[in-house]
mmCIF file of C-alpha atoms in Angstrom:
data_model
loop_
_atom_site.group_PDB
_atom_site.id
_atom_site.type_symbol
_atom_site.label_atom_id
_atom_site.label_comp_id
_atom_site.label_asym_id
_atom_site.label_seq_id
_atom_site.Cartn_x
_atom_site.Cartn_y
_atom_site.Cartn_z
ATOM 1 C CA MET A 131 46.876 61.755 178.225
ATOM 2 C CA THR A 132 46.771 57.894 179.088
ATOM 3 C CA ALA A 133 49.774 57.424 181.750
ATOM 4 C CA ARG A 134 53.090 54.992 180.872
ATOM 5 C CA LEU A 135 53.941 52.576 184.029
ATOM 6 C CA ALA A 136 57.515 52.980 182.411
ATOM 7 C CA ASP A 137 58.014 56.124 181.591
ATOM 8 C CA ILE A 138 56.469 57.437 185.235
ATOM 9 C CA ALA A 139 58.669 54.366 186.639
ATOM 10 C CA ALA A 140 61.790 55.736 184.949
ATOM 11 C CA GLN A 141 61.058 58.814 186.276
ATOM 12 C CA ALA A 142 60.466 58.545 190.256
ATOM 13 C CA GLY A 143 63.238 56.223 190.063
ATOM 14 C CA VAL A 144 60.525 53.280 190.970
ATOM 15 C CA SER A 145 59.139 50.213 189.484
ATOM 16 C CA GLU A 146 56.022 49.739 187.158
ATOM 17 C CA ALA A 147 53.962 47.611 190.082
ATOM 18 C CA THR A 148 54.733 50.512 192.520
ATOM 19 C CA VAL A 149 53.318 53.146 190.619
ATOM 20 C CA SER A 150 50.570 51.310 190.044
ATOM 21 C CA ARG A 151 50.623 50.824 193.309
ATOM 22 C CA VAL A 152 49.929 54.267 194.327
ATOM 23 C CA LEU A 153 47.830 54.661 191.386
ATOM 24 C CA ASN A 154 45.192 52.598 192.440
ATOM 25 C CA GLY A 155 45.183 53.950 195.811
ATOM 26 C CA ARG A 156 46.448 50.009 197.104
ATOM 27 C CA PRO A 157 48.479 50.518 200.850
ATOM 28 C CA GLY A 158 52.039 49.306 201.733
ATOM 29 C CA VAL A 159 53.878 52.223 199.894
ATOM 30 C CA ALA A 160 55.654 54.478 201.484
ATOM 31 C CA ALA A 161 54.958 57.988 202.207
ATOM 32 C CA ALA A 162 57.967 59.821 200.200
ATOM 33 C CA THR A 163 57.670 56.670 197.243
ATOM 34 C CA ARG A 164 53.928 57.785 197.037
ATOM 35 C CA ASP A 165 55.111 61.646 196.691
ATOM 36 C CA SER A 166 57.546 60.383 194.102
ATOM 37 C CA VAL A 167 54.816 59.061 191.895
ATOM 38 C CA LEU A 168 52.909 62.035 192.252
ATOM 39 C CA THR A 169 55.272 64.702 191.314
ATOM 40 C CA ALA A 170 56.677 62.482 187.936
ATOM 41 C CA LEU A 171 52.960 62.178 187.176
ATOM 42 C CA ASP A 172 52.933 66.074 187.811
ATOM 43 C CA LEU A 173 56.614 66.428 186.076
ATOM 44 C CA LEU A 174 55.310 64.100 182.795
ATOM 45 C CA GLY A 175 51.612 66.118 182.496
ATOM 46 C CA TYR A 176 50.085 63.603 183.185
ATOM 47 C CA GLU A 177 46.202 64.623 185.142
ATOM 48 C CA ARG A 178 46.211 63.250 188.245
ATOM 49 C CA PRO A 179 43.223 59.957 189.357
ATOM 50 C CA ALA A 180 40.371 62.818 191.200
ATOM 51 C CA ARG A 181 41.251 60.167 193.871
ATOM 52 C CA LEU A 182 44.278 60.769 194.752
ATOM 53 C CA ARG A 183 44.022 64.957 193.742
ATOM 54 C CA GLU A 184 45.103 67.335 196.324
ATOM 55 C CA ARG A 185 42.833 70.170 197.647
ATOM 56 C CA SER A 186 45.292 73.441 197.993
ATOM 57 C CA ALA A 187 45.068 74.571 201.291
ATOM 58 C CA GLY A 188 46.058 78.255 200.383
ATOM 59 C CA LEU A 189 43.578 78.633 196.775
ATOM 60 C CA VAL A 190 39.808 80.381 197.951
ATOM 61 C CA GLY A 191 37.667 81.200 194.757
ATOM 62 C CA LEU A 192 35.620 84.439 193.941
ATOM 63 C CA ILE A 193 32.225 84.310 191.536
ATOM 64 C CA THR A 194 31.571 87.452 190.170
ATOM 65 C CA PRO A 195 28.378 88.394 187.700
ATOM 66 C CA GLU A 196 30.475 91.079 185.489
ATOM 67 C CA LEU A 197 32.920 93.465 187.150
ATOM 68 C CA GLU A 198 31.150 96.025 184.396
ATOM 69 C CA ASN A 199 29.493 97.710 187.851
ATOM 70 C CA PRO A 200 32.069 99.160 190.270
ATOM 71 C CA ILE A 201 30.346 98.127 193.186
ATOM 72 C CA PHE A 202 32.101 94.512 192.230
ATOM 73 C CA PRO A 203 35.670 95.282 191.291
ATOM 74 C CA ALA A 204 35.367 97.957 194.718
ATOM 75 C CA PHE A 205 33.742 94.460 196.083
ATOM 76 C CA ALA A 206 36.644 92.162 194.816
ATOM 77 C CA GLN A 207 39.997 93.861 195.905
ATOM 78 C CA VAL A 208 38.487 94.182 199.321
ATOM 79 C CA ILE A 209 37.980 90.270 200.135
ATOM 80 C CA CYS A 210 41.316 89.607 197.385
ATOM 81 C CA GLN A 211 43.516 91.721 200.442
ATOM 82 C CA ALA A 212 41.706 90.573 203.319
ATOM 83 C CA LEU A 213 42.617 86.462 201.225
ATOM 84 C CA THR A 214 46.010 87.740 200.788
ATOM 85 C CA ARG A 215 46.333 88.830 204.528
ATOM 86 C CA GLN A 216 45.423 85.507 205.648
ATOM 87 C CA GLY A 217 47.657 83.647 202.928
ATOM 88 C CA TYR A 218 45.181 82.010 200.914
ATOM 89 C CA THR A 219 45.028 82.815 197.157
ATOM 90 C CA PRO A 220 41.897 84.105 195.951
ATOM 91 C CA VAL A 221 40.975 83.526 191.999
ATOM 92 C CA LEU A 222 38.483 85.936 190.595
ATOM 93 C CA ALA A 223 36.340 84.336 188.713
ATOM 94 C CA THR A 224 33.876 86.247 186.073
ATOM 95 C CA GLN A 225 30.277 86.183 184.441
ATOM 96 C CA THR A 226 30.383 87.711 180.933
ATOM 97 C CA PRO A 227 27.914 87.713 178.617
ATOM 98 C CA GLY A 228 28.323 84.527 176.230
ATOM 99 C CA GLY A 229 30.874 83.234 178.059
ATOM 100 C CA SER A 230 30.972 80.970 181.917
ATOM 101 C CA THR A 231 28.285 80.391 183.789
ATOM 102 C CA GLU A 232 27.877 80.648 187.550
ATOM 103 C CA ASP A 233 27.716 76.227 187.492
ATOM 104 C CA GLU A 234 30.602 75.697 185.196
ATOM 105 C CA LEU A 235 32.836 78.656 187.126
ATOM 106 C CA THR A 236 31.904 76.313 190.558
ATOM 107 C CA GLU A 237 32.736 73.260 188.716
ATOM 108 C CA MET A 238 36.340 74.826 187.363
ATOM 109 C CA LEU A 239 37.388 76.967 191.070
ATOM 110 C CA VAL A 240 35.905 72.845 192.411
ATOM 111 C CA GLU A 241 38.545 70.837 189.748
ATOM 112 C CA ARG A 242 41.622 72.787 190.932
ATOM 113 C CA GLY A 243 40.996 71.914 194.454
ATOM 114 C CA VAL A 244 40.383 75.702 195.667
ATOM 115 C CA SER A 245 39.328 75.944 200.116
ATOM 116 C CA GLY A 246 36.382 77.078 199.396
ATOM 117 C CA ILE A 247 34.298 79.960 197.093
ATOM 118 C CA LEU A 248 32.668 83.274 197.651
ATOM 119 C CA PHE A 249 29.915 84.931 195.795
ATOM 120 C CA ILE A 250 28.545 87.456 195.302
ATOM 121 C CA SER A 251 25.508 88.161 193.629
ATOM 122 C CA GLY A 252 24.881 85.107 191.947
ATOM 123 C CA LEU A 253 22.223 82.785 191.799
ATOM 124 C CA HIS A 254 21.565 82.701 195.472
ATOM 125 C CA ALA A 255 20.157 86.174 194.693
ATOM 126 C CA ASP A 256 17.417 84.853 192.026
ATOM 127 C CA THR A 257 14.083 83.146 193.204
ATOM 128 C CA SER A 258 13.077 82.266 190.785
ATOM 129 C CA ALA A 259 17.178 79.588 190.540
ATOM 130 C CA ASP A 260 17.595 75.954 191.739
ATOM 131 C CA MET A 261 19.265 76.066 195.141
ATOM 132 C CA GLU A 262 19.637 72.480 195.378
ATOM 133 C CA ARG A 263 23.175 73.834 193.029
ATOM 134 C CA TYR A 264 24.884 74.903 196.808
ATOM 135 C CA GLU A 265 23.947 71.935 198.371
ATOM 136 C CA ARG A 266 25.556 69.858 195.614
ATOM 137 C CA LEU A 267 27.915 71.832 196.383
ATOM 138 C CA ARG A 268 28.639 71.152 200.047
ATOM 139 C CA GLY A 269 28.155 67.549 199.037
ATOM 140 C CA HIS A 270 32.063 67.958 197.118
ATOM 141 C CA GLY A 271 32.807 69.227 200.105
ATOM 142 C CA VAL A 272 33.739 72.675 199.191
ATOM 143 C CA PRO A 273 32.877 75.585 202.410
ATOM 144 C CA PHE A 274 31.280 78.369 200.436
ATOM 145 C CA VAL A 275 29.609 81.456 201.895
ATOM 146 C CA LEU A 276 27.644 84.258 200.054
ATOM 147 C CA ILE A 277 27.448 87.698 198.871
ATOM 148 C CA ASN A 278 23.989 89.802 198.697
ATOM 149 C CA GLY A 279 21.151 87.635 199.018
ATOM 150 C CA TRP A 280 19.251 84.571 200.274
ATOM 151 C CA SER A 281 17.784 81.986 200.228
ATOM 152 C CA PRO A 282 15.903 79.498 203.086
ATOM 153 C CA HIS A 283 17.167 76.670 201.589
ATOM 154 C CA VAL A 284 20.272 77.289 201.064
ATOM 155 C CA ARG A 285 22.572 76.103 204.304
ATOM 156 C CA ALA A 286 25.393 78.863 203.942
ATOM 157 C CA PRO A 287 26.141 82.283 205.590
ATOM 158 C CA PHE A 288 25.201 84.731 203.867
ATOM 159 C CA VAL A 289 26.328 88.728 204.147
ATOM 160 C CA SER A 290 23.689 91.767 203.109
ATOM 161 C CA PRO A 291 22.796 95.242 203.222
ATOM 162 C CA ASP A 292 20.154 96.205 205.067
ATOM 163 C CA ASP A 293 18.296 96.907 201.526
ATOM 164 C CA ARG A 294 14.607 97.729 203.055
ATOM 165 C CA ALA A 295 16.523 100.499 205.280
ATOM 166 C CA ALA A 296 18.430 101.749 202.473
ATOM 167 C CA VAL A 297 15.497 102.706 200.593
ATOM 168 C CA ARG A 298 13.918 104.145 204.210
ATOM 169 C CA LEU A 299 17.092 106.476 204.561
ATOM 170 C CA ALA A 300 16.391 107.637 200.663
ATOM 171 C CA LEU A 301 12.584 108.415 201.639
ATOM 172 C CA THR A 302 13.310 110.121 204.424
ATOM 173 C CA HIS A 303 15.931 112.125 203.367
ATOM 174 C CA LEU A 304 13.719 113.183 199.681
ATOM 175 C CA VAL A 305 10.552 113.418 202.096
ATOM 176 C CA SER A 306 12.736 116.604 204.023
ATOM 177 C CA LEU A 307 13.717 118.143 201.264
ATOM 178 C CA GLY A 308 9.665 118.169 200.090
ATOM 179 C CA HIS A 309 9.599 115.741 197.251
ATOM 180 C CA ARG A 310 5.753 114.207 197.528
ATOM 181 C CA ARG A 311 6.295 111.723 194.698
ATOM 182 C CA ILE A 312 8.816 109.928 194.701
ATOM 183 C CA GLY A 313 9.329 106.715 192.349
ATOM 184 C CA LEU A 314 11.538 103.132 192.775
ATOM 185 C CA ALA A 315 13.617 102.445 189.944
ATOM 186 C CA LEU A 316 15.206 98.698 189.986
ATOM 187 C CA GLY A 317 15.622 95.899 188.535
ATOM 188 C CA PRO A 318 14.615 92.648 187.847
ATOM 189 C CA ALA A 319 11.639 91.698 190.774
ATOM 190 C CA ARG A 320 12.990 87.545 190.982
ATOM 191 C CA PHE A 321 15.823 88.949 192.747
ATOM 192 C CA VAL A 322 15.758 89.193 196.682
ATOM 193 C CA PRO A 323 17.255 92.540 196.846
ATOM 194 C CA VAL A 324 14.851 93.712 194.148
ATOM 195 C CA LEU A 325 12.168 91.989 197.393
ATOM 196 C CA ARG A 326 13.868 93.956 199.531
ATOM 197 C CA LYS A 327 13.489 97.087 198.272
ATOM 198 C CA ILE A 328 10.372 97.068 197.810
ATOM 199 C CA GLU A 329 9.311 96.294 200.613
ATOM 200 C CA GLY A 330 11.570 99.417 202.455
ATOM 201 C CA PHE A 331 9.413 101.335 199.888
ATOM 202 C CA LEU A 332 6.265 100.371 200.572
ATOM 203 C CA ALA A 333 7.166 100.604 204.119
ATOM 204 C CA GLY A 334 8.947 104.049 203.311
ATOM 205 C CA MET A 335 6.033 105.551 201.002
ATOM 206 C CA ALA A 336 3.298 104.497 203.986
ATOM 207 C CA ALA A 337 5.305 106.045 207.305
ATOM 208 C CA GLU A 338 6.462 108.826 205.708
ATOM 209 C CA LEU A 339 3.423 110.234 203.492
ATOM 210 C CA GLY A 340 0.569 108.041 204.247
ATOM 211 C CA VAL A 341 0.957 106.538 200.493
ATOM 212 C CA GLY A 342 -0.942 103.453 200.001
ATOM 213 C CA GLU A 343 0.401 100.249 198.599
ATOM 214 C CA GLU A 344 -1.026 100.055 195.700
ATOM 215 C CA GLU A 345 -0.731 104.114 194.719
ATOM 216 C CA ALA A 346 3.018 103.237 196.119
ATOM 217 C CA ARG A 347 3.718 100.054 193.746
ATOM 218 C CA GLY A 348 2.617 102.251 190.902
ATOM 219 C CA LEU A 349 5.409 104.461 191.688
ATOM 220 C CA ILE A 350 8.129 101.818 191.547
ATOM 221 C CA ALA A 351 9.980 100.304 187.720
ATOM 222 C CA HIS A 352 11.337 97.275 186.850
ATOM 223 C CA SER A 353 14.549 97.134 183.965
ATOM 224 C CA LEU A 354 18.384 96.014 184.113
ATOM 225 C CA TYR A 355 21.217 97.052 187.291
ATOM 226 C CA THR A 356 22.826 99.187 183.738
ATOM 227 C CA LEU A 357 23.021 103.035 182.322
ATOM 228 C CA GLU A 358 20.529 102.317 179.853
ATOM 229 C CA GLY A 359 18.060 100.277 182.202
ATOM 230 C CA GLY A 360 18.395 103.227 184.698
ATOM 231 C CA GLN A 361 17.346 105.792 181.753
ATOM 232 C CA ALA A 362 15.066 103.532 180.853
ATOM 233 C CA ALA A 363 13.456 102.973 183.924
ATOM 234 C CA ALA A 364 13.287 106.836 184.934
ATOM 235 C CA ALA A 365 11.691 108.026 181.488
ATOM 236 C CA GLU A 366 8.849 105.432 182.872
ATOM 237 C CA LEU A 367 8.295 107.053 186.251
ATOM 238 C CA LEU A 368 9.391 110.974 185.408
ATOM 239 C CA ALA A 369 6.139 110.511 182.874
ATOM 240 C CA ARG A 370 4.027 109.036 185.941
ATOM 241 C CA GLY A 371 5.009 112.947 187.746
ATOM 242 C CA CYS A 372 8.152 111.864 189.666
ATOM 243 C CA THR A 373 10.045 114.610 191.525
ATOM 244 C CA ALA A 374 13.145 112.847 192.589
ATOM 245 C CA VAL A 375 14.056 109.040 191.554
ATOM 246 C CA VAL A 376 15.626 106.398 194.078
ATOM 247 C CA CYS A 377 18.039 103.811 191.833
ATOM 248 C CA ALA A 378 19.218 99.829 193.113
ATOM 249 C CA SER A 379 22.264 100.964 191.181
ATOM 250 C CA ASP A 380 24.893 103.817 190.930
ATOM 251 C CA MET A 381 24.926 102.759 187.825
ATOM 252 C CA MET A 382 20.795 102.783 187.084
ATOM 253 C CA ALA A 383 20.990 106.834 188.995
ATOM 254 C CA LEU A 384 23.168 107.812 186.286
ATOM 255 C CA GLY A 385 20.407 106.417 183.550
ATOM 256 C CA ALA A 386 18.375 108.406 185.518
ATOM 257 C CA ILE A 387 19.915 112.026 185.342
ATOM 258 C CA ARG A 388 20.262 111.087 181.644
ATOM 259 C CA ALA A 389 16.694 110.164 181.672
ATOM 260 C CA ALA A 390 16.092 113.389 183.355
ATOM 261 C CA ARG A 391 18.057 116.064 181.578
ATOM 262 C CA GLN A 392 16.746 114.460 177.713
ATOM 263 C CA ARG A 393 12.979 115.516 178.756
ATOM 264 C CA GLY A 394 15.174 119.198 179.743
ATOM 265 C CA LEU A 395 14.763 118.792 183.303
ATOM 266 C CA ALA A 396 17.721 119.991 185.525
ATOM 267 C CA VAL A 397 19.251 118.203 188.246
ATOM 268 C CA PRO A 398 19.019 118.477 191.245
ATOM 269 C CA GLU A 399 17.182 121.146 190.597
ATOM 270 C CA GLU A 400 14.283 120.182 188.404
ATOM 271 C CA CYS A 401 14.663 116.202 190.100
ATOM 272 C CA SER A 402 16.243 114.650 192.631
ATOM 273 C CA VAL A 403 18.061 111.454 192.210
ATOM 274 C CA ILE A 404 19.928 108.721 194.920
ATOM 275 C CA GLY A 405 21.481 106.128 194.243
ATOM 276 C CA PHE A 406 22.748 102.931 195.348
ATOM 277 C CA ASP A 407 26.487 101.104 196.687
ATOM 278 C CA ASP A 408 29.068 104.423 196.333
ATOM 279 C CA SER A 409 30.872 103.207 193.946
ATOM 280 C CA PRO A 410 34.114 103.997 193.009
ATOM 281 C CA LEU A 411 34.192 107.606 191.170
ATOM 282 C CA ILE A 412 30.615 108.175 191.821
ATOM 283 C CA ALA A 413 31.715 111.248 193.702
ATOM 284 C CA PHE A 414 33.221 112.617 191.328
ATOM 285 C CA THR A 415 30.098 112.667 188.268
ATOM 286 C CA ASP A 416 28.142 115.803 187.061
ATOM 287 C CA PRO A 417 26.714 116.450 189.743
ATOM 288 C CA PRO A 418 28.237 114.198 192.819
ATOM 289 C CA LEU A 419 25.637 111.509 193.052
ATOM 290 C CA THR A 420 23.638 110.956 196.603
ATOM 291 C CA THR A 421 23.945 108.736 197.177
ATOM 292 C CA ILE A 422 22.517 104.753 199.964
ATOM 293 C CA ARG A 423 26.113 103.338 200.473
ATOM 294 C CA GLN A 424 27.472 99.699 201.052
ATOM 295 C CA PRO A 425 29.138 99.387 203.302
ATOM 296 C CA VAL A 426 31.985 97.187 201.054
ATOM 297 C CA PRO A 427 34.589 96.698 203.475
ATOM 298 C CA ALA A 428 32.988 94.611 206.710
ATOM 299 C CA MET A 429 30.556 93.621 204.443
ATOM 300 C CA GLY A 430 33.763 91.738 201.560
ATOM 301 C CA GLN A 431 35.811 91.030 205.635
ATOM 302 C CA ALA A 432 33.019 89.314 207.558
ATOM 303 C CA ALA A 433 32.728 87.393 204.004
ATOM 304 C CA VAL A 434 36.043 86.261 204.207
ATOM 305 C CA ARG A 435 36.442 85.368 208.124
ATOM 306 C CA ALA A 436 33.203 83.763 207.723
ATOM 307 C CA LEU A 437 34.450 81.585 204.364
ATOM 308 C CA LEU A 438 37.990 80.845 206.918
ATOM 309 C CA GLU A 439 35.450 79.659 209.827
ATOM 310 C CA GLU A 440 34.074 76.757 207.761
ATOM 311 C CA ILE A 441 37.824 76.051 206.530
ATOM 312 C CA GLY A 442 39.018 75.624 209.971
ATOM 313 C CA GLY A 443 36.356 72.993 210.440
ATOM 314 C CA THR A 444 34.150 75.924 213.379
ATOM 315 C CA PRO A 445 31.946 76.503 211.318
ATOM 316 C CA ALA A 446 28.993 79.527 212.731
ATOM 317 C CA PRO A 447 25.097 78.232 212.207
ATOM 318 C CA PRO A 448 23.828 78.915 209.039
ATOM 319 C CA SER A 449 22.665 82.857 208.779
ATOM 320 C CA GLU A 450 22.209 86.160 207.311
ATOM 321 C CA PHE A 451 24.960 89.345 208.533
ATOM 322 C CA VAL A 452 23.167 92.035 207.502
ATOM 323 C CA PHE A 453 25.139 95.455 207.112
ATOM 324 C CA LEU A 454 23.331 98.878 207.814
ATOM 325 C CA PRO A 455 24.317 101.262 204.907
ATOM 326 C CA GLU A 456 24.998 104.857 205.007
ATOM 327 C CA LEU A 457 23.584 107.756 202.693
ATOM 328 C CA VAL A 458 25.944 109.705 201.139
ATOM 329 C CA VAL A 459 24.713 113.279 200.268
ATOM 330 C CA ARG A 460 25.942 115.121 197.282
ATOM 331 C CA GLY A 461 25.167 117.150 194.068
ATOM 332 C CA SER A 462 22.213 115.125 192.891
ATOM 333 C CA THR A 463 19.184 115.781 195.526
ATOM 334 C CA ALA A 464 17.688 119.180 196.203
ATOM 335 C CA ALA A 465 14.476 120.580 197.612
ATOM 336 C CA ALA A 466 11.653 119.291 195.231
ATOM 337 C CA PRO A 467 10.458 122.534 192.704
ATOM 338 C CA PRO A 468 8.002 124.693 194.543
ATOM 339 C CA ALA A 469 4.554 123.463 193.107
ATOM 340 C CA ALA A 470 5.806 119.405 193.818
ATOM 341 C CA ARG A 471 5.988 120.395 197.480
ATOM 342 C CA ALA A 472 1.538 120.912 197.960
#
């Protein structure tokens, strides 16, 4: 909509010349008069010129990949509560298949003048993605913090769980139960958390069981972070003789349990399964899922603190804050079948 000077002048109670000076950013206009003109623009439905848009001190964007995986709503709840307690208004922007991309959501938030943006499991975790997008965002003067993923090419605070330690915890538990052939079900290999879990798996298999790298890599299967993806990956691993499967998400672990049952295997008596995240309600599955708990409350609160420091002009040096996970033992793991303990 093209702004008409006469309409704006009438609404603001000033001359058209004054309106012109305000819209063109010229000096000589009192602050109260300038505010009256800008308010008139808003009331009449005109868009303020880009140079006159004030960044809202109260809006913070939160971009998530999707909300079907319960770990992302869990992060969103913690982060939104922390922001609200500090007087900020969170704006949740979610990617959906065929919908807006991370770049489009970022652009939308920048246009609305957010004070900062939090990214959860975004393109920063994808080693094949162009990290220049984050430098461009920094060029707009928008502070941001990145959760779950890391890149040496991005100057920003990162918040991550210790993925290597997570897999080592799972392996130690399964080895103590007598399992010797343990599989690892993961998402696509281009993601940083996946690569770190593989590093932990290779190191753990060597330390715990004396398994060499080549053999251990034969016990890794990649798929999607979905129930169906977990089912497909676990089916491969079970076909390779695994008696236990460590999964990169709770959703994948539920798929692994389905794959085991389709092969006629009882869980956990004949096949043990471990998830990752400790998503809400996962303790009530059949059987209740043994999982690696991602410290969501601590990670979410740390991400908010780091972002607010950035917004306040006292940023910490770009670094990664790494949080230790926790093994939560429930009913989906048990002693290995006698024949597999040799």
